PDB file of C-alpha atoms in Angstrom:
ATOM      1  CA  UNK A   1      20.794 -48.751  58.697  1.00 53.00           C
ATOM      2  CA  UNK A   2      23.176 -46.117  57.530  1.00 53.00           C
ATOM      3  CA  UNK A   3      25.671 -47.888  56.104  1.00 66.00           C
ATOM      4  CA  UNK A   4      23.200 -50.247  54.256  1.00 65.00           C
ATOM      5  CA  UNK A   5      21.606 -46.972  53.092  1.00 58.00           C
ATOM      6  CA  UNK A   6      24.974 -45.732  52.059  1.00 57.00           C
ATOM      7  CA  UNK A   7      25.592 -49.067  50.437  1.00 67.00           C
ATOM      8  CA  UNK A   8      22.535 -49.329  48.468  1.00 63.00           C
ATOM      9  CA  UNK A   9      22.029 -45.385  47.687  1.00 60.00           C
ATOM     10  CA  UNK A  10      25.640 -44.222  46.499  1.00 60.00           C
ATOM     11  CA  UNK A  11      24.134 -41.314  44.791  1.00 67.00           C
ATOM     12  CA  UNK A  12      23.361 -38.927  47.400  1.00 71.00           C
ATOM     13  CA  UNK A  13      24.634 -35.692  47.358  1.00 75.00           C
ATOM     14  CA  UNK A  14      23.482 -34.216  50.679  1.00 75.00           C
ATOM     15  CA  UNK A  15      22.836 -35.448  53.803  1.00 73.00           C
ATOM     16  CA  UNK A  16      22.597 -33.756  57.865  1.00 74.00           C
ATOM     17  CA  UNK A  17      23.219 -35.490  60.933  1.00 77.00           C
ATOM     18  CA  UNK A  18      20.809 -33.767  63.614  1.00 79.00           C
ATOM     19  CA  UNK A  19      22.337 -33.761  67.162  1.00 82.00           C
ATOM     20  CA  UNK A  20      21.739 -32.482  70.732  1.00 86.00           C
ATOM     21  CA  UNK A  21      23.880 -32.391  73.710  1.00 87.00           C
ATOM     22  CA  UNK A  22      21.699 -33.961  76.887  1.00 86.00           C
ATOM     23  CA  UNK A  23      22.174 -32.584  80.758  1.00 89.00           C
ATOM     24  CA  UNK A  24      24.756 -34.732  81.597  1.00 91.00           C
ATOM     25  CA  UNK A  25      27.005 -33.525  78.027  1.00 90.00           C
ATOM     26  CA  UNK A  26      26.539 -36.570  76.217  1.00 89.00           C
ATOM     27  CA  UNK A  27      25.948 -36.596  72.386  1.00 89.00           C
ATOM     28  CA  UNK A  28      22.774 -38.169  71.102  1.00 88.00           C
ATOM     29  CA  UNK A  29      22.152 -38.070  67.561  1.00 85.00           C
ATOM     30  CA  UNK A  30      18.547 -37.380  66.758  1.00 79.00           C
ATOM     31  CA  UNK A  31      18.970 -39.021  63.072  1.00 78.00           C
ATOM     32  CA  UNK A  32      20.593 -38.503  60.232  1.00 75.00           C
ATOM     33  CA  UNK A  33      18.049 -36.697  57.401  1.00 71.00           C
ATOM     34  CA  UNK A  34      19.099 -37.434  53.746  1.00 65.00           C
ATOM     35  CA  UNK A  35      16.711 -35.337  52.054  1.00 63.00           C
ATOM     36  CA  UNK A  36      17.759 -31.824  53.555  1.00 65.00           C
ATOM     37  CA  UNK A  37      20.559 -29.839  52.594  1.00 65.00           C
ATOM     38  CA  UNK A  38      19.809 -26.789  55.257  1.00 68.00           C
ATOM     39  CA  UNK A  39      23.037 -24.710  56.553  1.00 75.00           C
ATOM     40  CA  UNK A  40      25.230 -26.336  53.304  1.00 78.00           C
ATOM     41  CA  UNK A  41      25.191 -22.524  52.299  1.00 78.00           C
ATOM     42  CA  UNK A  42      26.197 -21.299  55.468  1.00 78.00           C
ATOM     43  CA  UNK A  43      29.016 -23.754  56.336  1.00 78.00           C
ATOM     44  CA  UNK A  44      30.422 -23.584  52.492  1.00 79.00           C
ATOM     45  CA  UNK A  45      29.810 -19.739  52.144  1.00 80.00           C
ATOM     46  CA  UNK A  46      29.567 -18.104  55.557  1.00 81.00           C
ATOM     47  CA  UNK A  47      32.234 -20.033  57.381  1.00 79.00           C
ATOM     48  CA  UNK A  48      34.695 -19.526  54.738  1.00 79.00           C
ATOM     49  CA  UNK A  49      33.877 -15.774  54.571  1.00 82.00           C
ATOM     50  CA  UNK A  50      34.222 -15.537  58.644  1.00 82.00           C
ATOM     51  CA  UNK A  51      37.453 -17.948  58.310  1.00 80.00           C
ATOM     52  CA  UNK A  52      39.319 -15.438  56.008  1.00 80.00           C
ATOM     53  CA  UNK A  53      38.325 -12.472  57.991  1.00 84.00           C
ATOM     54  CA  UNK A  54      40.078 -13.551  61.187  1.00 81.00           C
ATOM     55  CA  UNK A  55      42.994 -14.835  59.199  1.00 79.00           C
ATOM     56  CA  UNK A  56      42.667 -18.410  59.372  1.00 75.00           C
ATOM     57  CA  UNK A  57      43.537 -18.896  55.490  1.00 67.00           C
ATOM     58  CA  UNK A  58      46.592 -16.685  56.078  1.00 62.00           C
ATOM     59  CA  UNK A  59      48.331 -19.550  57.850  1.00 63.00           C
ATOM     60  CA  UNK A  60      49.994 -22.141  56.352  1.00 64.00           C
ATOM     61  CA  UNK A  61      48.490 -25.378  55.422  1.00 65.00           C
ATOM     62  CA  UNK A  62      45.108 -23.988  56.983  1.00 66.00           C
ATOM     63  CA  UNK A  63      41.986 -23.278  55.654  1.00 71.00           C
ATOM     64  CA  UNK A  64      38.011 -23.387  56.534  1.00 73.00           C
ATOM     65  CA  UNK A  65      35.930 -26.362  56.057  1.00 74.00           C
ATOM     66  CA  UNK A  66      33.498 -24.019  54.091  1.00 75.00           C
ATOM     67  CA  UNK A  67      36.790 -23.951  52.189  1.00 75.00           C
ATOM     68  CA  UNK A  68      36.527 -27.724  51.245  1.00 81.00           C
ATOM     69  CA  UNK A  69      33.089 -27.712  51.071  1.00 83.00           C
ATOM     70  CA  UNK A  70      32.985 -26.488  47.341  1.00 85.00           C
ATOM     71  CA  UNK A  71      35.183 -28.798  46.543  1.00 86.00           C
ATOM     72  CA  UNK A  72      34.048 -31.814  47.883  1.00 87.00           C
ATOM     73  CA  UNK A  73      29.883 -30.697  46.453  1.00 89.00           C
ATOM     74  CA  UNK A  74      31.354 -30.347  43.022  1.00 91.00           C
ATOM     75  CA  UNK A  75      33.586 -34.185  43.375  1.00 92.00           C
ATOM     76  CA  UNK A  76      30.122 -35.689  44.712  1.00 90.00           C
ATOM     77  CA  UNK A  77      28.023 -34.314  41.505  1.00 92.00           C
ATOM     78  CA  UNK A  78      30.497 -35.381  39.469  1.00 92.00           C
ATOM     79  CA  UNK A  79      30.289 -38.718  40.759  1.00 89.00           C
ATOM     80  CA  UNK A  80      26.926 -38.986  40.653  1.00 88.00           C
ATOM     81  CA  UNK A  81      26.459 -40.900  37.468  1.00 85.00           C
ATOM     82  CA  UNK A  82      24.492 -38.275  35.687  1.00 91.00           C
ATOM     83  CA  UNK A  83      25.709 -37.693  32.080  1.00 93.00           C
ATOM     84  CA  UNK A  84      27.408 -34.440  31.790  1.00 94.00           C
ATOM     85  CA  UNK A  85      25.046 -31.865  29.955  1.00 95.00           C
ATOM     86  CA  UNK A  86      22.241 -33.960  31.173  1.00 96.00           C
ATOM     87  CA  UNK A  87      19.299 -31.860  33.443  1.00 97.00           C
ATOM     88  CA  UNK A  88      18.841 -31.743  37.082  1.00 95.00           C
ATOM     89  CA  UNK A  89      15.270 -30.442  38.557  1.00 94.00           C
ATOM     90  CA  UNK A  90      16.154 -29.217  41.448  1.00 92.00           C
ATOM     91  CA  UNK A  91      12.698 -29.781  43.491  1.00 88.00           C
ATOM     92  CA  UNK A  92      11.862 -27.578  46.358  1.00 87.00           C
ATOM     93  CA  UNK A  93       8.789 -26.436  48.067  1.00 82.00           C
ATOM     94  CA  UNK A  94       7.438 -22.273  48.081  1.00 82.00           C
ATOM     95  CA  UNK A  95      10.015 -21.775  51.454  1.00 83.00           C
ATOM     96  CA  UNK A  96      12.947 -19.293  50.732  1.00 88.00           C
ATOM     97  CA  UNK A  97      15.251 -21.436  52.357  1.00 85.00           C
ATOM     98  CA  UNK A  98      15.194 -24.694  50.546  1.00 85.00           C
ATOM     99  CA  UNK A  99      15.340 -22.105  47.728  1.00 89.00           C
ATOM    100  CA  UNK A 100      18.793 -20.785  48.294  1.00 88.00           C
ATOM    101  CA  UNK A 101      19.604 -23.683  49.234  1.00 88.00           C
ATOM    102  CA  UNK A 102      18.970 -25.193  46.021  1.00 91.00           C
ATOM    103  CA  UNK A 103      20.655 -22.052  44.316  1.00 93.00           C
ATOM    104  CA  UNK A 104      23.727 -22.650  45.713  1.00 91.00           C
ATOM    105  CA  UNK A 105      23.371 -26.676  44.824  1.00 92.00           C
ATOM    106  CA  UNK A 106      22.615 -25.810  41.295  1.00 95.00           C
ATOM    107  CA  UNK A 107      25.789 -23.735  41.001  1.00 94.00           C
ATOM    108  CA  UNK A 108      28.207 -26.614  42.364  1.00 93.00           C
ATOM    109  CA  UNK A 109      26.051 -29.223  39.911  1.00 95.00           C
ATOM    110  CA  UNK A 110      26.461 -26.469  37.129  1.00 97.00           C
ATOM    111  CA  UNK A 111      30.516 -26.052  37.394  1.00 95.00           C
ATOM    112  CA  UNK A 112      30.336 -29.821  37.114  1.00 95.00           C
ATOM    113  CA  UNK A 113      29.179 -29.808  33.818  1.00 96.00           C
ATOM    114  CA  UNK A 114      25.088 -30.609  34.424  1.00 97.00           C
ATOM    115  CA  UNK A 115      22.450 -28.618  33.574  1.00 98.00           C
ATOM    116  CA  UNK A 116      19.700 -27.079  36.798  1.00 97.00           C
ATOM    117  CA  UNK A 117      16.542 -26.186  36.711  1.00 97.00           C
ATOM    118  CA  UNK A 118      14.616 -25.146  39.647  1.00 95.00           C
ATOM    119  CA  UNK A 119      11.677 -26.251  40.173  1.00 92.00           C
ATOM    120  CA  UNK A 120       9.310 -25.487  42.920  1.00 87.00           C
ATOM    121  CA  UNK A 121       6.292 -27.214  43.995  1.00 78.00           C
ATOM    122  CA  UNK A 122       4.990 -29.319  41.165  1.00 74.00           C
ATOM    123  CA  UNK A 123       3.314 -26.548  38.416  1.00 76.00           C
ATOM    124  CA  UNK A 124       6.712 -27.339  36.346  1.00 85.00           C
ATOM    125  CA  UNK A 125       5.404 -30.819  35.042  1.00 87.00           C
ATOM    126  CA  UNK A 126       2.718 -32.421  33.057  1.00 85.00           C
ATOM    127  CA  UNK A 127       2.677 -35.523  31.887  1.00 86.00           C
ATOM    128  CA  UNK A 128       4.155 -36.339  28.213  1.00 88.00           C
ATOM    129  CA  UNK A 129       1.746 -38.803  26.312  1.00 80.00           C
ATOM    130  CA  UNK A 130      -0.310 -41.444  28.105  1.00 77.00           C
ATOM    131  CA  UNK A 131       2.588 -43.595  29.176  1.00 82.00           C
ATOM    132  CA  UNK A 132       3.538 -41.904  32.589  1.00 81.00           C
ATOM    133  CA  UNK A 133       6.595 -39.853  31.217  1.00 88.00           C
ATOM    134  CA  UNK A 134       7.035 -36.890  32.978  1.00 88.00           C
ATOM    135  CA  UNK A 135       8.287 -34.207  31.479  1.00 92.00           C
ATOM    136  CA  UNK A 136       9.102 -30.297  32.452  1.00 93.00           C
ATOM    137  CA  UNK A 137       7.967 -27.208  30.902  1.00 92.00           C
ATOM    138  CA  UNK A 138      10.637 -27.274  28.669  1.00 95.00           C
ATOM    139  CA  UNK A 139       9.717 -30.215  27.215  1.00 93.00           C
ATOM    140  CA  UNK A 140      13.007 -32.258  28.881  1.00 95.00           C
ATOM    141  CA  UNK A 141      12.380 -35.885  30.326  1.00 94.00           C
ATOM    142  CA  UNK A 142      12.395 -35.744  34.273  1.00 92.00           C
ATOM    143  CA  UNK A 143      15.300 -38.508  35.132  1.00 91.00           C
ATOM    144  CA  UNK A 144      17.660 -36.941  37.836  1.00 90.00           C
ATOM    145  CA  UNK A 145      15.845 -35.128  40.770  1.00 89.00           C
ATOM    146  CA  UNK A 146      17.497 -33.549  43.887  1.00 88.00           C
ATOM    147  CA  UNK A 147      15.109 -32.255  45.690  1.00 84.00           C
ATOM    148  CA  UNK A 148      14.385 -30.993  49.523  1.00 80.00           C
ATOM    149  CA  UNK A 149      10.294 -31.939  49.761  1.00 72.00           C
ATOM    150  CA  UNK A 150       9.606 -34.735  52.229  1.00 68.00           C
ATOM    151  CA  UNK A 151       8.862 -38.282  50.154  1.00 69.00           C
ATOM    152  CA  UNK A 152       6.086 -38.573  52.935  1.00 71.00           C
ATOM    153  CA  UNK A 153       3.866 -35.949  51.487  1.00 68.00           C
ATOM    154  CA  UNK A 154       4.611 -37.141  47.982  1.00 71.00           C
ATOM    155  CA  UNK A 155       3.170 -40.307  49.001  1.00 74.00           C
ATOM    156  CA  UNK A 156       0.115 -38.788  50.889  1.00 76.00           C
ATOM    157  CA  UNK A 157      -0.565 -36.709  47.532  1.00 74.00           C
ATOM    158  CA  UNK A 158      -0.432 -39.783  45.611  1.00 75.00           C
ATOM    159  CA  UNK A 159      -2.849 -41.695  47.473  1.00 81.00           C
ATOM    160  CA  UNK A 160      -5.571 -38.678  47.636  1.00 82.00           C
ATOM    161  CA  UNK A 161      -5.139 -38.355  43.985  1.00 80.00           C
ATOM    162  CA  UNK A 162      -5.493 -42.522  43.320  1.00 80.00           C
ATOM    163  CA  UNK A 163      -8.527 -42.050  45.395  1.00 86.00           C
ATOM    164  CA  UNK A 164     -10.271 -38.787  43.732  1.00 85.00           C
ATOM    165  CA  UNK A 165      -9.254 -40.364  40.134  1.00 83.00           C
ATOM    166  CA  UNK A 166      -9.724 -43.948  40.855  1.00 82.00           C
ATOM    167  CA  UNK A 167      -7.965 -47.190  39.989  1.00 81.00           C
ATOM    168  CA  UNK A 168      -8.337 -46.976  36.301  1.00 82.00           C
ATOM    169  CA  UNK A 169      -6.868 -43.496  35.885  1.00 80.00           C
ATOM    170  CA  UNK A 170      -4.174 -42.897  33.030  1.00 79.00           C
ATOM    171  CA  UNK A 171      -2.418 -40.142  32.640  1.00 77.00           C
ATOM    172  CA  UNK A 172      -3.036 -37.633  29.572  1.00 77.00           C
ATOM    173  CA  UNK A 173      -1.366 -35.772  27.875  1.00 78.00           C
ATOM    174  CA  UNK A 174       0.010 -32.169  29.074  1.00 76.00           C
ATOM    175  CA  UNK A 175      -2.270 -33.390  32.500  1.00 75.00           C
ATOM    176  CA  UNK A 176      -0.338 -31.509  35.720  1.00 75.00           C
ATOM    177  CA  UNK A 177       1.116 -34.068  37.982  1.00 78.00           C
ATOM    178  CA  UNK A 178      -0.245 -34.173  41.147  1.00 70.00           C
ATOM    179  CA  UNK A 179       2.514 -34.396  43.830  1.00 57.00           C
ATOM    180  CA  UNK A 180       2.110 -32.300  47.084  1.00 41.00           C
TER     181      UNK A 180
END
């Protein structure tokens, strides 16, 4: 499954591998959770900081991996196929967490040459006309999302909204978009 998802989806940025160690000391991996980019701060930011202040960059040829970190978020927006200058929204729900977490995405996407926005919960879009295009309060098309909320509860919104509006709803113009 991985490596089809890898395969088909070579645009992700982020991705965590959840483990656990069992009685006996064997690894078992739990899954592996594309949509969340918790403790990229602290192993870029945090690990490098602790790294340099027991000397570890003061040896030769060695650094952190907090170190590489940077470097390797930056090469991975860069490859992402999003024009340079064009916006991300950065979509995260009301948790302070996913929100610094986001910050610190937005600043390796932004010294790649894309533009952020952060956007939390859904009150940053409306609907742009009657043909479905969503746009932000800025006016600017949403095409590239990163984002941390779970596609599950997307999906759950969508159906209790195709059920309160029923089948022949449209969308109007300036209308909020109702995501969770």
């Amino acid at each position: 499954r991985l490596r089809k998802s890898w395969a088909t989806q070579p645009h992700t940025i982020t991705g965590r591998f959840d483990f656990v160690v069992d009685n006996n000391d064997n690894l078992k991996t739990f899954e592996y959770n594309a949509d969340s980019a918790s403790t990229l701060l602290e192993c870029a930011r945090i690990q490098d900081k602790y790294a340099k202040s027991i000397g570890i960059d003061e040896e030769e040829g060695s650094q952190s991996s907090g170190h590489w970190m940077v470097f390797r978020l930056k090469a991975a927006w860069r490859a992402a196929n999003v024009p340079k200058g064009a916006r991300v929204h950065f979509c995260v729900d009301n948790d302070d967490e996913e929100q610094y977490t986001a910050l610190y995405l937005m600043e390796m996407a932004t010294d790649a040459g894309l533009d952020c926005k952060l956007c939390v919960m859904f009150d940053e879009f409306s609907f742009k006309g009657s043909d479905g295009t969503i746009v932000d309060k800025d006016g600017i098309e949403v095409k590239y999302v990163w984002k941390t909320w779970m596609w599950e509860s997307a999906f759950a919104d969508y159906f209790k909204a195709k059920t309160e509006r029923g089948d022949a709803w449209q969308p109007s113009e300036n209308e909020k978009v109702r995501l969770t």
